[in-house]
Structure formats: structure tokens, C-alpha cells
Amino acid sequence: MENKKNSAGTIITVTLIFGLAYAVLRYHVLGPVPWKDFPFFILNKGISLGAFILLTFNFSFGPLNNLGVKFPQGWLQARKALGMTGFLLVLIHALMSFMLFKPTVYGKFFEENGTLTLLAGLSMLGGVLGFVVLWGYNLSFQTHLSEDKAFIQFITSRKFLLTAMLLVAAHLFFMGYKGWLNPSVWHGGLPPISLVAFICFVIGYIINLLGRE
Ligand code: HEM
């Protein structure tokens, strides 16, 4: 009989709680951000971290399994739900970010004349391209496309996934690296969310380089 156990619900809940708890701890409890900013500004940070980790899980469980790490069946079966949920959370992150995107909220992304800095431009380019590539990846699971074998093979290939991950890594790197290099200003000594996500990216990228066939 087919094993129907699927751990997606538990993995998604735990990951989201971690993302939100980290954002609340770093910015409200140990940092200076007022609680009135929780429902949008801080929630957006927690959601983007949770989404990023879920997507890294989605890409990495299979390659890790190939490398000999034995996952419970329910974890492997959760991959599709993790990928779709991660993508939907990224969509929420993008919509929230569009609404917040002004110099008064993100001073470091803007020049004094109101245009984007070079680093912010590169970061947002990575984010938008990463988002569209993830969208394409999700579309590939639609049944009418899944009949086109060559297209699906390309879009689920190692090269395509590694490119998608690199685009999002560029989003994180250009937005954050200056702050990463200055631990003395980290709230409560906790690394910025962009750095936590970037570390997940590095681990996930290596796993995919080694274990994806
Ligand atoms: C249309 C596409 C996107 C836009 C406009 C966008 C916008 C932004 C903005 C404005 C920030 C700064 C947030 C802050 O510091 O409060 C940010 C951070 C972040 N984004 Fe995106 N993003 C996009 C796509 C993505 C994608 C595809 C991912 C991958 C899952 C992602 C993951 C993250 C993460 C993890 C952070 C770090 C949050 C932090 O350090 O505070 N973003 N994004």
C-alpha cells in the first residue's frame, strides 16, 4: 500500500515559527523597532526568512538523500508542498516589499535624490529575477506543461535550480553584505536575516552541487 504520510504541515509550521521568532527577537526584543511595525515590516522579514528556508529544503532533501542521508518518507513526500508554500510566501514577501519600498522605510537602499543605490538596484534585480525563475519552476508542475518532457527536464535540471538559487543569493548579498561585515552593530549580537538566509543558501548550494544528479 502507498505510504501516505506527509510531514509538510509540521515542517512548514516549525519553519515559519522559527522565521517569525527570529525576526521578533532580533528587531523588537533585542533591537529598536517599535511593536507597531510588527504586522507588516517585521512580519515581511519573518515570512521572507521562512520562505527561503522552505525553498532550500525543497531543493535539498532529494540531493541529500542521494548523498546517503536517510530521510523519513514523510519528509521526502513533503517536498512539493514545501516548494509551493515557499513560493506563495515569497509572493506575499514581494507584495509586502512593493508596498514598503520607500526611502523613509529603507533609507539604505536610496540615494539622497531618491534614486536607488547601485547595491539596491543589483539586490532588487536578483530578487525580481529569482522570483520569476521560481514562478517558472512552480508552473512546470502544472499538468498541461508536464507533458512537454524537454521543457520539464530543463526547468527541473541542476543547472536551472542552481541559477535560481544564485539569483536569490545576489538579492541577499547586495542588500546585506555591508552589515554582515560589522558584527558590532548587530542587534543583540544576532546576525541579520539576510546573512542567516545566505548561510542557508551556501549550505543548500553545496548540497545541490554534490548531490543533484
Ligand atoms: C519581486 C521580488 C522581490 C522583491 C521586490 C523583494 C524585496 C525585498 C526587500 C525590499 C527586502 C528588504 C526587506 C527588509 O530588510 O525589511 C528583501 C529582503 C529579503 N528577501 Fe526579498 N524580494 C523579492 C524576492 C525575493 C525572493 C525570490 C526571495 C527568496 C526566497 C527573497 C528573500 C528575501 C530574504 C530572505 C530577505 C532578507 C530579509 C531581511 O534581511 O530583512 N526575496 N526583499
GROMACS .gro file of N, CA, C and O and ligand atoms in nm, residues 27 41-42 44-53 55 86 90 93-95 97-98 100-101 105-106 108-109 123-124 126-132 134 168 171-172 175-176 180 192-195 197-198, ligand 1:
model
  239
   27TYR      N    1   1.459   4.220   1.604
   27TYR     CA    2   1.421   4.360   1.578
   27TYR      C    3   1.337   4.424   1.689
   27TYR      O    4   1.350   4.542   1.713
   41PHE      N    5   0.613   4.537   0.851
   41PHE     CA    6   0.758   4.546   0.829
   41PHE      C    7   0.831   4.423   0.883
   41PHE      O    8   0.912   4.360   0.812
   42ILE      N    9   0.802   4.386   1.007
   42ILE     CA   10   0.873   4.274   1.068
   42ILE      C   11   0.816   4.140   1.020
   42ILE      O   12   0.891   4.045   0.994
   44ASN      N   13   0.707   4.083   0.733
   44ASN     CA   14   0.767   4.063   0.600
   44ASN      C   15   0.905   3.998   0.612
   44ASN      O   16   0.940   3.908   0.536
   45LYS      N   17   0.983   4.039   0.710
   45LYS     CA   18   1.116   3.980   0.729
   45LYS      C   19   1.105   3.833   0.771
   45LYS      O   20   1.176   3.746   0.719
   46GLY      N   21   1.014   3.806   0.867
   46GLY     CA   22   0.996   3.668   0.914
   46GLY      C   23   0.947   3.578   0.802
   46GLY      O   24   0.996   3.464   0.786
   47ILE      N   25   0.852   3.629   0.722
   47ILE     CA   26   0.798   3.549   0.612
   47ILE      C   27   0.906   3.521   0.509
   47ILE      O   28   0.920   3.408   0.459
   48SER      N   29   0.988   3.624   0.477
   48SER     CA   30   1.090   3.601   0.373
   48SER      C   31   1.192   3.499   0.421
   48SER      O   32   1.237   3.415   0.343
   49LEU      N   33   1.225   3.501   0.550
   49LEU     CA   34   1.321   3.401   0.602
   49LEU      C   35   1.259   3.260   0.598
   49LEU      O   36   1.321   3.165   0.550
   50GLY      N   37   1.134   3.249   0.646
   50GLY     CA   38   1.066   3.119   0.644
   50GLY      C   39   1.056   3.066   0.501
   50GLY      O   40   1.084   2.948   0.475
   51ALA      N   41   1.018   3.154   0.407
   51ALA     CA   42   1.003   3.113   0.267
   51ALA      C   43   1.136   3.062   0.212
   51ALA      O   44   1.143   2.958   0.147
   52PHE      N   45   1.241   3.136   0.243
   52PHE     CA   46   1.372   3.099   0.190
   52PHE      C   47   1.415   2.961   0.242
   52PHE      O   48   1.466   2.878   0.165
   53ILE      N   49   1.392   2.937   0.372
   53ILE     CA   50   1.432   2.808   0.429
   53ILE      C   51   1.348   2.695   0.367
   53ILE      O   52   1.401   2.589   0.333
   55LEU      N   53   1.217   2.685   0.072
   55LEU     CA   54   1.264   2.659  -0.065
   55LEU      C   55   1.397   2.583  -0.062
   55LEU      O   56   1.420   2.493  -0.144
   86GLY      N   57   0.658   2.767  -0.006
   86GLY     CA   58   0.769   2.863  -0.010
   86GLY      C   59   0.744   2.968  -0.117
   86GLY      O   60   0.761   3.088  -0.093
   90VAL      N   61   0.689   3.369  -0.075
   90VAL     CA   62   0.772   3.468  -0.145
   90VAL      C   63   0.683   3.569  -0.216
   90VAL      O   64   0.715   3.689  -0.220
   93HIS      N   65   0.585   3.807   0.037
   93HIS     CA   66   0.701   3.892   0.065
   93HIS      C   67   0.718   4.000  -0.043
   93HIS      O   68   0.742   4.117  -0.012
   94ALA      N   69   0.703   3.960  -0.170
   94ALA     CA   70   0.722   4.057  -0.279
   94ALA      C   71   0.613   4.166  -0.272
   94ALA      O   72   0.643   4.285  -0.282
   95LEU      N   73   0.488   4.124  -0.249
   95LEU     CA   74   0.379   4.223  -0.243
   95LEU      C   75   0.400   4.319  -0.126
   95LEU      O   76   0.384   4.441  -0.139
   97SER      N   77   0.683   4.391   0.018
   97SER     CA   78   0.802   4.474  -0.007
   97SER      C   79   0.768   4.588  -0.104
   97SER      O   80   0.815   4.700  -0.086
   98PHE      N   81   0.686   4.557  -0.207
   98PHE     CA   82   0.648   4.664  -0.301
   98PHE      C   83   0.583   4.779  -0.225
   98PHE      O   84   0.608   4.896  -0.251
  100LEU      N   85   0.613   4.863   0.090
  100LEU     CA   86   0.700   4.929   0.187
  100LEU      C   87   0.815   5.005   0.123
  100LEU      O   88   0.888   5.078   0.191
  101PHE      N   89   0.833   4.985  -0.008
  101PHE     CA   90   0.959   5.026  -0.070
  101PHE      C   91   0.970   5.177  -0.088
  101PHE      O   92   0.943   5.231  -0.195
  105VAL      N   93   1.138   5.410   0.479
  105VAL     CA   94   1.143   5.277   0.541
  105VAL      C   95   1.280   5.212   0.518
  105VAL      O   96   1.340   5.157   0.611
  106TYR      N   97   1.329   5.219   0.394
  106TYR     CA   98   1.456   5.154   0.360
  106TYR      C   99   1.559   5.258   0.317
  106TYR      O  100   1.602   5.260   0.201
  108LYS      N  101   1.867   5.285   0.351
  108LYS     CA  102   1.997   5.240   0.295
  108LYS      C  103   1.988   5.202   0.147
  108LYS      O  104   2.089   5.191   0.079
  109PHE      N  105   1.865   5.182   0.096
  109PHE     CA  106   1.852   5.146  -0.046
  109PHE      C  107   1.849   5.267  -0.139
  109PHE      O  108   1.850   5.251  -0.261
  123SER      N  109   2.052   4.420  -0.590
  123SER     CA  110   1.979   4.332  -0.499
  123SER      C  111   1.836   4.309  -0.548
  123SER      O  112   1.788   4.194  -0.553
  124MET      N  113   1.769   4.418  -0.587
  124MET     CA  114   1.628   4.403  -0.630
  124MET      C  115   1.620   4.329  -0.763
  124MET      O  116   1.527   4.253  -0.787
  126GLY      N  117   1.819   4.087  -0.854
  126GLY     CA  118   1.831   3.946  -0.814
  126GLY      C  119   1.698   3.895  -0.760
  126GLY      O  120   1.654   3.785  -0.793
  127GLY      N  121   1.632   3.976  -0.676
  127GLY     CA  122   1.504   3.934  -0.615
  127GLY      C  123   1.397   3.912  -0.720
  127GLY      O  124   1.329   3.809  -0.721
  128VAL      N  125   1.384   4.010  -0.812
  128VAL     CA  126   1.277   4.001  -0.913
  128VAL      C  127   1.305   3.882  -1.007
  128VAL      O  128   1.215   3.802  -1.036
  129LEU      N  129   1.431   3.868  -1.052
  129LEU     CA  130   1.462   3.756  -1.143
  129LEU      C  131   1.447   3.622  -1.070
  129LEU      O  132   1.393   3.526  -1.126
  130GLY      N  133   1.491   3.618  -0.945
  130GLY     CA  134   1.477   3.495  -0.866
  130GLY      C  135   1.330   3.457  -0.853
  130GLY      O  136   1.292   3.340  -0.868
  131PHE      N  137   1.248   3.556  -0.829
  131PHE     CA  138   1.104   3.533  -0.814
  131PHE      C  139   1.045   3.475  -0.943
  131PHE      O  140   0.969   3.378  -0.940
  132VAL      N  141   1.081   3.535  -1.058
  132VAL     CA  142   1.025   3.488  -1.185
  132VAL      C  143   1.073   3.346  -1.217
  132VAL      O  144   0.995   3.262  -1.263
  134LEU      N  145   1.154   3.117  -0.997
  134LEU     CA  146   1.080   3.026  -0.907
  134LEU      C  147   0.938   3.005  -0.958
  134LEU      O  148   0.881   2.896  -0.948
  168VAL      N  149   1.872   3.455  -0.611
  168VAL     CA  150   1.824   3.495  -0.479
  168VAL      C  151   1.942   3.527  -0.387
  168VAL      O  152   1.936   3.619  -0.305
  171HIS      N  153   2.035   3.871  -0.445
  171HIS     CA  154   1.937   3.957  -0.375
  171HIS      C  155   1.982   3.980  -0.230
  171HIS      O  156   1.985   4.092  -0.181
  172LEU      N  157   2.022   3.873  -0.165
  172LEU     CA  158   2.062   3.882  -0.023
  172LEU      C  159   2.197   3.949  -0.007
  172LEU      O  160   2.217   4.033   0.081
  175MET      N  161   2.208   4.335  -0.077
  175MET     CA  162   2.133   4.413   0.022
  175MET      C  163   2.206   4.415   0.156
  175MET      O  164   2.196   4.512   0.231
  176GLY      N  165   2.282   4.306   0.185
  176GLY     CA  166   2.324   4.292   0.323
  176GLY      C  167   2.471   4.291   0.356
  176GLY      O  168   2.507   4.312   0.472
  180TRP      N  169   2.684   4.264   0.721
  180TRP     CA  170   2.738   4.135   0.767
  180TRP      C  171   2.880   4.155   0.823
  180TRP      O  172   2.922   4.082   0.913
  192PRO      N  173   2.212   3.948   1.089
  192PRO     CA  174   2.097   3.994   1.012
  192PRO      C  175   2.027   3.877   0.941
  192PRO      O  176   2.092   3.776   0.910
  193ILE      N  177   1.896   3.894   0.914
  193ILE     CA  178   1.820   3.788   0.848
  193ILE      C  179   1.880   3.755   0.712
  193ILE      O  180   1.886   3.639   0.671
  194SER      N  181   1.927   3.860   0.642
  194SER     CA  182   1.985   3.835   0.509
  194SER      C  183   2.106   3.742   0.521
  194SER      O  184   2.128   3.656   0.436
  195LEU      N  185   2.182   3.754   0.631
  195LEU     CA  186   2.300   3.667   0.649
  195LEU      C  187   2.257   3.524   0.687
  195LEU      O  188   2.313   3.426   0.637
  197ALA      N  189   1.984   3.380   0.602
  197ALA     CA  190   1.936   3.318   0.478
  197ALA      C  191   2.053   3.284   0.386
  197ALA      O  192   2.054   3.180   0.320
  198PHE      N  193   2.154   3.373   0.382
  198PHE     CA  194   2.267   3.348   0.293
  198PHE      C  195   2.345   3.223   0.336
  198PHE      O  196   2.392   3.146   0.252
  214HEM     C1  197   0.976   4.062  -0.665
  214HEM     C2  198   1.074   4.009  -0.598
  214HEM     C3  199   1.131   4.060  -0.468
  214HEM     C4  200   1.129   4.184  -0.410
  214HEM     C5  201   1.069   4.312  -0.464
  214HEM     C6  202   1.197   4.173  -0.283
  214HEM     C7  203   1.219   4.277  -0.195
  214HEM     C8  204   1.290   4.270  -0.077
  214HEM     C9  205   1.318   4.379   0.013
  214HEM    C10  206   1.272   4.522  -0.006
  214HEM    C11  207   1.389   4.329   0.116
  214HEM    C12  208   1.441   4.406   0.238
  214HEM    C13  209   1.348   4.367   0.349
  214HEM    C14  210   1.385   4.420   0.481
  214HEM     O1  211   1.505   4.429   0.516
  214HEM     O2  212   1.292   4.451   0.559
  214HEM    C15  213   1.405   4.188   0.095
  214HEM    C16  214   1.468   4.101   0.180
  214HEM    C17  215   1.471   3.965   0.168
  214HEM     N1  216   1.421   3.893   0.062
  214HEM    FE1  217   1.331   3.969  -0.098
  214HEM     N2  218   1.237   4.045  -0.264
  214HEM    C18  219   1.199   3.972  -0.375
  214HEM    C19  220   1.221   3.839  -0.398
  214HEM    C20  221   1.271   3.752  -0.307
  214HEM    C21  222   1.289   3.611  -0.328
  214HEM    C22  223   1.254   3.535  -0.460
  214HEM    C23  224   1.337   3.558  -0.214
  214HEM    C24  225   1.370   3.413  -0.190
  214HEM    C25  226   1.306   3.336  -0.119
  214HEM    C26  227   1.354   3.666  -0.118
  214HEM    C27  228   1.403   3.654   0.010
  214HEM    C28  229   1.439   3.759   0.091
  214HEM    C29  230   1.504   3.745   0.220
  214HEM    C30  231   1.540   3.613   0.290
  214HEM    C31  232   1.528   3.876   0.268
  214HEM    C32  233   1.603   3.914   0.395
  214HEM    C33  234   1.517   3.989   0.492
  214HEM    C34  235   1.599   4.081   0.580
  214HEM     O3  236   1.723   4.075   0.582
  214HEM     O4  237   1.538   4.162   0.646
  214HEM     N3  238   1.315   3.784  -0.178
  214HEM     N4  239   1.346   4.154  -0.024
   0.00000   0.00000   0.00000
